[in-house]
Short mmCIF file of C-alpha atoms in Angstrom, two decimals:
data_model
loop_
_atom_site.label_atom_id
_atom_site.label_comp_id
_atom_site.label_asym_id
_atom_site.label_seq_id
_atom_site.Cartn_x
_atom_site.Cartn_y
_atom_site.Cartn_z
CA MET A 1 -15.18 -26.48 20.00
CA ILE A 2 -12.90 -23.72 18.65
CA SER A 3 -9.18 -23.40 19.27
CA ASP A 4 -7.53 -20.91 21.62
CA ARG A 5 -6.00 -19.29 18.52
CA MET A 6 -9.46 -18.67 17.13
CA LYS A 7 -10.65 -17.11 20.40
CA ASN A 8 -7.84 -14.55 20.27
CA LEU A 9 -8.29 -13.40 16.66
CA HIS A 10 -9.03 -9.71 16.05
CA PRO A 11 -10.06 -9.41 12.37
CA TYR A 12 -9.20 -6.55 10.06
CA VAL A 13 -12.10 -4.16 9.39
CA PRO A 14 -12.13 -2.96 5.75
CA GLY A 15 -13.52 0.30 4.48
CA GLU A 16 -17.30 0.51 4.25
CA GLN A 17 -18.74 -1.14 1.13
CA PRO A 18 -22.33 0.16 0.99
CA LYS A 19 -25.18 -1.68 -0.70
CA ASP A 20 -28.11 0.55 0.23
CA ARG A 21 -27.34 3.44 -2.15
CA VAL A 22 -24.73 4.74 -4.57
CA TYR A 23 -22.03 6.83 -2.88
CA ILE A 24 -18.94 8.65 -4.03
CA LYS A 25 -16.41 6.27 -2.45
CA LEU A 26 -13.46 8.10 -0.93
CA ASN A 27 -12.99 5.73 1.98
CA ALA A 28 -10.91 2.75 0.83
CA ASN A 29 -7.88 4.28 -0.95
CA GLU A 30 -9.01 2.81 -4.26
CA ASN A 31 -7.95 4.44 -7.50
CA PRO A 32 -10.70 6.63 -9.01
CA TYR A 33 -9.71 5.59 -12.55
CA PRO A 34 -10.42 2.28 -14.31
CA PRO A 35 -7.69 -0.05 -15.56
CA SER A 36 -6.22 0.90 -18.91
CA PRO A 37 -8.11 0.01 -22.13
CA THR A 38 -5.36 -2.51 -22.91
CA VAL A 39 -6.15 -4.37 -19.68
CA GLN A 40 -9.85 -4.39 -20.49
CA ALA A 41 -9.14 -5.67 -23.99
CA ALA A 42 -6.72 -8.33 -22.74
CA VAL A 43 -9.22 -9.71 -20.24
CA ILE A 44 -12.07 -9.75 -22.76
CA ASP A 45 -9.86 -11.43 -25.36
CA PHE A 46 -8.65 -14.02 -22.86
CA VAL A 47 -12.16 -15.04 -21.80
CA LYS A 48 -13.53 -14.94 -25.36
CA THR A 49 -10.76 -16.74 -27.23
CA ASN A 50 -9.35 -18.98 -24.49
CA PRO A 51 -12.40 -20.26 -22.56
CA MET A 52 -10.77 -23.64 -21.97
CA ARG A 53 -8.00 -21.93 -19.99
CA LEU A 54 -10.61 -21.14 -17.36
CA ALA A 55 -11.06 -24.90 -16.89
CA LEU A 56 -7.32 -25.50 -16.49
CA TYR A 57 -4.96 -24.53 -13.70
CA PRO A 58 -2.97 -21.30 -14.31
CA ASP A 59 0.80 -21.00 -14.30
CA PRO A 60 1.65 -21.77 -10.64
CA ASP A 61 4.77 -19.59 -10.76
CA SER A 62 3.28 -16.61 -12.66
CA LEU A 63 6.54 -16.37 -14.62
CA GLU A 64 5.23 -14.10 -17.38
CA LEU A 65 3.74 -11.78 -14.77
CA HIS A 66 7.06 -11.65 -12.88
CA ALA A 67 8.87 -10.66 -16.06
CA ALA A 68 6.26 -7.98 -16.80
CA VAL A 69 6.52 -6.49 -13.29
CA ALA A 70 10.33 -6.40 -13.47
CA ASP A 71 10.21 -4.67 -16.85
CA MET A 72 7.71 -2.08 -15.59
CA LEU A 73 9.92 -1.23 -12.61
CA ASN A 74 12.98 -0.86 -14.83
CA ARG A 75 11.06 1.44 -17.19
CA THR A 76 9.48 3.65 -14.52
CA GLY A 77 11.92 3.60 -11.59
CA GLY A 78 9.13 2.52 -9.26
CA VAL A 79 7.48 5.96 -8.82
CA LEU A 80 4.78 6.31 -11.47
CA CYS A 81 3.74 9.90 -10.78
CA ASN A 82 7.33 11.09 -11.39
CA ALA A 83 8.06 9.21 -14.60
CA LYS A 84 8.35 11.15 -17.86
CA VAL A 85 5.79 10.07 -20.43
CA ASN A 86 6.14 10.58 -24.17
CA GLY A 87 3.36 8.79 -25.99
CA ASP A 88 3.67 5.13 -25.00
CA SER A 89 7.27 5.46 -23.83
CA VAL A 90 8.18 6.03 -20.19
CA GLU A 91 11.42 7.18 -18.61
CA PRO A 92 12.20 7.49 -14.88
CA MET A 93 13.26 10.74 -13.29
CA GLU A 94 16.98 10.79 -12.61
CA LYS A 95 16.47 10.47 -8.83
CA ASP A 96 14.34 7.35 -9.38
CA LEU A 97 16.78 5.53 -11.68
CA ILE A 98 17.48 1.99 -10.48
CA PRO A 99 21.27 1.40 -10.72
CA PHE A 100 20.85 -2.23 -11.76
CA THR A 101 18.38 -4.31 -13.74
CA VAL A 102 15.47 -5.73 -11.79
CA THR A 103 15.20 -9.37 -12.92
CA PRO A 104 12.17 -11.69 -12.81
CA ASP A 105 13.75 -13.82 -10.07
CA MET A 106 13.63 -10.75 -7.81
CA ILE A 107 9.82 -10.69 -8.09
CA TYR A 108 7.19 -12.68 -6.25
CA THR A 109 3.51 -12.08 -7.02
CA GLY A 110 0.58 -13.05 -4.85
CA ASN A 111 -3.16 -12.77 -4.49
CA GLY A 112 -3.09 -9.17 -3.28
CA SER A 113 -0.41 -7.56 -1.12
CA ASP A 114 -2.30 -8.72 1.98
CA GLU A 115 -1.61 -12.35 1.08
CA VAL A 116 1.98 -11.41 0.32
CA LEU A 117 2.28 -9.75 3.75
CA SER A 118 0.85 -12.86 5.40
CA PHE A 119 3.62 -14.95 3.84
CA VAL A 120 6.21 -12.37 4.92
CA PHE A 121 5.01 -12.60 8.53
CA TYR A 122 5.15 -16.40 8.39
CA ALA A 123 8.58 -16.57 6.80
CA PHE A 124 10.50 -13.90 8.70
CA PHE A 125 8.92 -13.02 12.07
CA ASP A 126 9.18 -15.38 15.04
CA SER A 127 6.54 -15.83 17.71
CA GLY A 128 9.20 -15.65 20.43
CA LYS A 129 10.37 -12.15 19.50
CA LYS A 130 8.39 -8.93 19.83
CA LEU A 131 7.77 -7.29 16.47
CA VAL A 132 8.27 -3.52 16.43
CA LEU A 133 5.37 -1.57 14.87
CA PRO A 134 4.67 2.17 14.66
CA GLU A 135 1.76 3.38 16.80
CA PHE A 136 -0.32 4.19 13.71
CA THR A 137 0.30 1.93 10.77
CA TYR A 138 -1.47 -0.35 8.32
CA SER A 139 -4.00 -2.09 10.55
CA PHE A 140 -3.41 -5.51 8.99
CA TYR A 141 0.08 -5.72 10.57
CA PRO A 142 -1.24 -6.27 14.12
CA VAL A 143 -3.93 -8.60 12.72
CA TYR A 144 -1.28 -10.85 11.18
CA ALA A 145 0.85 -10.59 14.31
CA GLY A 146 -2.11 -11.92 16.28
CA PHE A 147 -2.84 -14.62 13.70
CA TYR A 148 0.74 -15.93 13.89
CA ASN A 149 0.97 -15.45 17.68
CA ILE A 150 3.66 -12.76 17.41
CA GLU A 151 3.86 -10.23 20.23
CA THR A 152 4.13 -6.58 19.17
CA ASP A 153 6.16 -3.69 20.57
CA VAL A 154 4.36 -0.49 19.58
CA VAL A 155 6.46 2.67 19.17
CA PRO A 156 4.64 6.03 19.57
CA MET A 157 4.77 8.49 16.69
CA LYS A 158 6.63 11.78 16.95
CA GLU A 159 4.60 14.96 17.49
CA ASP A 160 4.73 15.72 13.76
CA TRP A 161 3.24 12.26 13.01
CA SER A 162 6.51 10.94 11.57
CA LEU A 163 8.02 7.60 12.59
CA ASP A 164 10.34 7.58 15.60
CA VAL A 165 13.07 5.88 13.62
CA GLN A 166 15.74 5.73 16.32
CA ASN A 167 13.33 4.28 18.87
CA MET A 168 12.16 1.67 16.36
CA LEU A 169 15.74 0.65 15.59
CA TYR A 170 16.64 0.49 19.28
CA ARG A 171 13.68 -1.71 20.14
CA ALA A 172 14.21 -3.98 17.13
CA LYS A 173 17.80 -4.63 18.23
CA LYS A 174 16.69 -5.14 21.83
CA ASN A 175 14.02 -7.64 20.75
CA GLY A 176 16.21 -9.35 18.16
CA SER A 177 13.45 -8.91 15.58
CA GLY A 178 13.05 -7.57 12.08
CA LEU A 179 11.19 -4.42 11.10
CA ILE A 180 8.14 -3.67 8.97
CA PHE A 181 6.56 -0.32 8.17
CA ALA A 182 4.74 1.39 5.33
CA ASN A 183 6.53 4.14 3.40
CA PRO A 184 4.75 6.45 2.78
CA ASN A 185 3.04 5.61 6.03
CA ALA A 186 -0.62 4.79 6.43
CA PRO A 187 -2.70 6.43 7.75
CA SER A 188 -0.51 9.53 8.21
CA GLY A 189 0.66 9.79 4.58
CA ILE A 190 4.15 10.95 5.63
CA ALA A 191 7.13 9.53 3.70
CA LEU A 192 10.70 8.89 4.73
CA SER A 193 13.30 9.63 2.06
CA ARG A 194 15.37 6.87 0.53
CA ASN A 195 18.38 8.27 2.33
CA ASP A 196 16.49 8.09 5.65
CA ILE A 197 15.86 4.40 5.05
CA ARG A 198 19.44 3.81 3.92
CA LYS A 199 20.58 5.15 7.30
CA MET A 200 18.11 2.86 9.05
CA LEU A 201 19.41 -0.15 7.13
CA GLU A 202 23.00 0.75 7.98
CA GLN A 203 22.08 0.73 11.69
CA SER A 204 19.90 -2.39 11.59
CA ASP A 205 20.94 -6.02 12.01
CA PRO A 206 21.81 -7.39 8.54
CA ASP A 207 20.67 -10.84 9.67
CA GLN A 208 17.13 -9.61 10.37
CA ILE A 209 14.51 -8.87 7.73
CA PHE A 210 13.78 -5.22 6.93
CA VAL A 211 10.38 -4.86 5.21
CA VAL A 212 9.26 -1.64 3.53
CA ASP A 213 5.64 -1.62 2.36
CA GLU A 214 5.49 0.70 -0.68
CA ALA A 215 1.77 0.40 -1.37
CA TYR A 216 1.52 4.19 -1.86
CA CYS A 217 4.98 5.01 -3.19
CA ASP A 218 3.83 5.68 -6.76
CA PHE A 219 1.98 8.82 -5.66
CA GLY A 220 5.05 10.76 -4.51
CA GLY A 221 7.40 8.72 -2.36
CA GLU A 222 10.95 7.56 -3.03
CA SER A 223 11.21 3.85 -3.76
CA CYS A 224 13.83 1.79 -1.92
CA ILE A 225 14.31 -0.54 -4.89
CA PRO A 226 17.69 1.12 -5.69
CA LEU A 227 18.92 -0.03 -2.25
CA LEU A 228 18.37 -3.73 -2.96
CA SER A 229 21.86 -4.22 -4.39
CA GLU A 230 23.38 -2.97 -1.12
CA PHE A 231 21.15 -4.60 1.50
CA LYS A 232 20.28 -8.28 1.09
CA ASN A 233 17.89 -8.20 4.07
CA LEU A 234 15.69 -5.55 2.44
CA LEU A 235 12.30 -6.74 1.16
CA ILE A 236 9.84 -4.41 -0.56
CA VAL A 237 6.10 -5.08 -0.77
CA ARG A 238 4.00 -3.37 -3.44
CA THR A 239 0.48 -3.66 -4.84
CA PHE A 240 -1.63 -3.30 -7.97
CA SER A 241 -4.57 -2.06 -5.87
CA LYS A 242 -3.58 1.61 -5.65
CA SER A 243 -1.57 3.13 -8.50
CA LEU A 244 -2.32 0.32 -10.98
CA CYS A 245 -6.11 0.73 -10.63
CA GLY A 246 -6.50 -2.94 -9.74
CA ALA A 247 -8.07 -3.33 -6.29
CA GLY A 248 -10.62 -5.71 -7.80
CA MET A 249 -7.93 -7.90 -9.34
CA ARG A 250 -6.19 -8.73 -6.02
CA LEU A 251 -2.56 -8.62 -7.12
CA GLY A 252 0.42 -7.76 -4.96
CA TYR A 253 4.13 -8.38 -5.28
CA ILE A 254 7.53 -8.44 -3.60
CA VAL A 255 10.80 -7.01 -4.89
CA ALA A 256 13.83 -8.49 -3.12
CA CYS A 257 16.96 -10.54 -3.66
CA PRO A 258 16.24 -13.98 -5.22
CA GLU A 259 16.99 -15.78 -1.94
CA LEU A 260 14.24 -13.92 -0.05
CA VAL A 261 11.84 -14.42 -2.95
CA GLN A 262 12.51 -18.15 -2.79
CA TYR A 263 11.66 -18.24 0.92
CA ILE A 264 8.29 -16.63 0.21
CA THR A 265 7.72 -19.04 -2.68
CA THR A 266 8.34 -21.95 -0.30
CA VAL A 267 5.70 -20.60 2.08
CA LYS A 268 3.25 -20.19 -0.79
CA ASN A 269 3.85 -23.71 -2.10
CA SER A 270 3.28 -25.06 1.40
CA LEU A 271 -0.19 -23.50 1.46
CA ASN A 272 -1.57 -23.15 -2.07
CA HIS A 273 0.68 -23.48 -5.09
CA PHE A 274 -1.91 -21.93 -7.47
CA PRO A 275 -2.68 -18.58 -5.82
CA ILE A 276 -3.20 -16.20 -8.78
CA ASP A 277 -5.96 -17.03 -11.20
CA ALA A 278 -5.42 -16.95 -14.96
CA VAL A 279 -7.56 -13.87 -15.59
CA ALA A 280 -5.78 -11.83 -12.92
CA GLN A 281 -2.41 -12.84 -14.34
CA THR A 282 -3.56 -11.72 -17.79
CA ALA A 283 -4.76 -8.37 -16.45
CA GLY A 284 -1.57 -7.82 -14.46
CA ILE A 285 0.66 -8.51 -17.44
CA ALA A 286 -1.34 -6.11 -19.63
CA ALA A 287 -1.18 -3.39 -16.95
CA CYS A 288 2.60 -3.67 -16.62
CA ARG A 289 3.00 -3.41 -20.38
CA ASN A 290 1.17 -0.08 -20.47
CA PRO A 291 2.87 1.99 -17.73
CA ALA A 292 2.27 5.32 -19.52
CA TYR A 293 -1.45 5.14 -18.74
CA TYR A 294 -0.82 4.49 -15.06
CA CYS A 295 1.81 7.21 -14.84
CA GLU A 296 -0.82 9.70 -15.97
CA CYS A 297 -3.38 8.35 -13.51
CA ALA A 298 -0.91 8.59 -10.61
CA ARG A 299 0.06 12.11 -11.65
CA LYS A 300 -3.58 13.24 -11.76
CA VAL A 301 -4.16 11.82 -8.27
CA ALA A 302 -1.03 13.53 -6.92
CA GLU A 303 -2.03 16.87 -8.46
CA GLU A 304 -5.58 16.58 -7.09
CA ARG A 305 -4.13 15.77 -3.65
CA GLU A 306 -2.12 19.00 -3.69
CA GLU A 307 -5.23 20.98 -4.71
CA PHE A 308 -7.20 19.37 -1.90
CA GLN A 309 -4.54 20.18 0.68
CA LYS A 310 -4.58 23.80 -0.47
CA PHE A 311 -8.36 23.83 -0.04
CA LEU A 312 -8.02 22.42 3.48
CA LYS A 313 -5.51 25.10 4.44
CA ASP A 314 -7.68 27.89 3.02
CA GLU A 315 -10.78 26.58 4.81
CA GLY A 316 -9.09 26.20 8.20
CA TRP A 317 -9.05 22.40 8.34
CA GLU A 318 -6.06 20.62 9.86
CA TYR A 319 -4.31 17.88 7.88
CA ILE A 320 -1.10 15.88 7.74
CA PRO A 321 0.85 16.65 4.54
CA SER A 322 0.60 13.51 2.43
CA LYS A 323 2.63 11.76 -0.27
CA THR A 324 -0.08 9.17 -0.88
CA ASN A 325 -3.50 8.98 -2.53
CA PHE A 326 -5.21 9.98 0.72
CA VAL A 327 -5.07 12.74 3.34
CA LEU A 328 -5.75 12.47 7.08
CA VAL A 329 -8.00 15.44 7.88
CA ARG A 330 -9.36 17.06 11.05
CA ASN A 331 -11.83 19.84 11.73
CA PRO A 332 -10.62 21.58 14.90
CA SER A 333 -14.20 22.22 16.08
CA VAL A 334 -16.07 19.06 15.02
CA SER A 335 -15.47 15.42 15.98
CA GLY A 336 -14.22 12.98 13.38
CA GLU A 337 -17.36 10.89 13.73
CA GLU A 338 -19.56 13.92 13.11
CA VAL A 339 -17.50 14.95 10.06
CA TYR A 340 -17.88 11.43 8.67
CA ARG A 341 -21.64 11.47 9.29
CA CYS A 342 -22.20 14.90 7.72
CA ILE A 343 -20.27 14.01 4.60
CA LYS A 344 -22.05 10.67 4.30
CA GLU A 345 -25.41 12.44 4.39
CA ASP A 346 -24.29 14.21 1.20
CA GLY A 347 -23.66 10.85 -0.50
CA ILE A 348 -19.89 10.71 0.02
CA LEU A 349 -17.98 8.12 2.04
CA VAL A 350 -14.74 8.90 3.87
CA ARG A 351 -13.05 6.70 6.49
CA HIS A 352 -13.38 7.34 10.21
CA PHE A 353 -11.27 5.39 12.70
CA SER A 354 -12.30 4.94 16.32
CA THR A 355 -8.66 4.25 17.24
CA LYS A 356 -7.55 6.40 20.17
CA GLY A 357 -5.27 9.17 18.94
CA ILE A 358 -6.80 9.55 15.48
CA GLU A 359 -10.49 9.44 16.40
CA ASP A 360 -10.84 13.15 15.60
CA TYR A 361 -9.62 12.62 12.04
CA VAL A 362 -11.14 11.23 8.86
CA ARG A 363 -9.10 9.75 6.05
CA VAL A 364 -10.03 11.06 2.62
CA THR A 365 -9.09 9.10 -0.48
CA ILE A 366 -8.25 11.34 -3.43
CA GLY A 367 -10.77 10.97 -6.22
CA THR A 368 -11.34 12.61 -9.58
CA LYS A 369 -11.66 16.39 -9.82
CA GLU A 370 -15.44 16.08 -10.00
CA GLN A 371 -15.55 13.86 -6.91
CA MET A 372 -13.26 16.16 -4.95
CA ASP A 373 -15.29 19.21 -5.96
CA ALA A 374 -18.39 17.51 -4.55
CA LEU A 375 -16.52 16.73 -1.34
CA LYS A 376 -15.37 20.34 -0.96
CA VAL A 377 -18.97 21.55 -1.24
CA SER A 378 -19.94 19.13 1.53
CA MET A 379 -17.00 20.08 3.76
CA LYS A 380 -17.71 23.80 3.43
CA LYS A 381 -21.09 23.18 5.07
CA ILE A 382 -19.48 21.76 8.22
CA LYS A 383 -19.04 24.56 10.74
CA GLY A 384 -17.76 24.41 14.31
#
């Protein structure tokens, strides 16, 4: 009855979403802070004063949202935790300044960055060419590769958990394929510098797509947006789910040259030309117009991450230094599964992967100070 394609699907497994009790959730890389009060007010006002708009189709091109995203990037430089905040005004750090104006036609928005990534895979990766992926990466990449019948060429990580950049470039050229990777990487949390990626772009085939997934960049990475004026094959994927406190809104976006954005728009309009609902568009616009709030949230997460890494070092835990809103953690004397179980018994969820090579680790999402203090109490009880 079912197709051969269906038989070969290997679905993505999301972080645990418990229903049996209330947990401190540090397992899904969600933001521990709510959307800004302006977002809450905008959504309430929209539903209350414009109920008929819920009965009508939304803007199929999300034009106002595109303009709001572009303006936010110009104001912040694309790294929220670094931006200088003075009241409601925001100014990027000098190293994050974008040397051109990001325009709305450089933005594509979709129903979460996962949908955006699906369109990227469809538009730019061919089934006849092996797609190069790092050994440990966002686990939806191989899922989409399987969905679109694209073979993968997996490159092992270096001993320090960083990407083997030269090997990836070599294999991409050999396969005649584009590249995609997260920066900072997931699940390792390690970030390449903008200059590192510039060097990669200079060595890559300009006729092949080069995708950088910046889902976690706002917590301490260096955005590649400033490179867009130099490299027309560069496409950057970002999300509202992490630094913009919007995992429940399902909003993601692309920053790229207008030609690449138009290709993705063509894919979208060939599938569903009304992908973002009116309420989500309203919330996204309001979030982009209040970047100061999100800069402070990202900064608090980054500061709490550094405090947590200091705790891990002091307590003898092993970890990979992170530039994200999570840390990959290992107890040298206790299995990752046992660490996960012990912490869960204390009412806290972290993420354990059974994937060979990282099965001894758990991934800890950075929460509020109170949540992290509770986690530290639980972790101190785990002895080898």
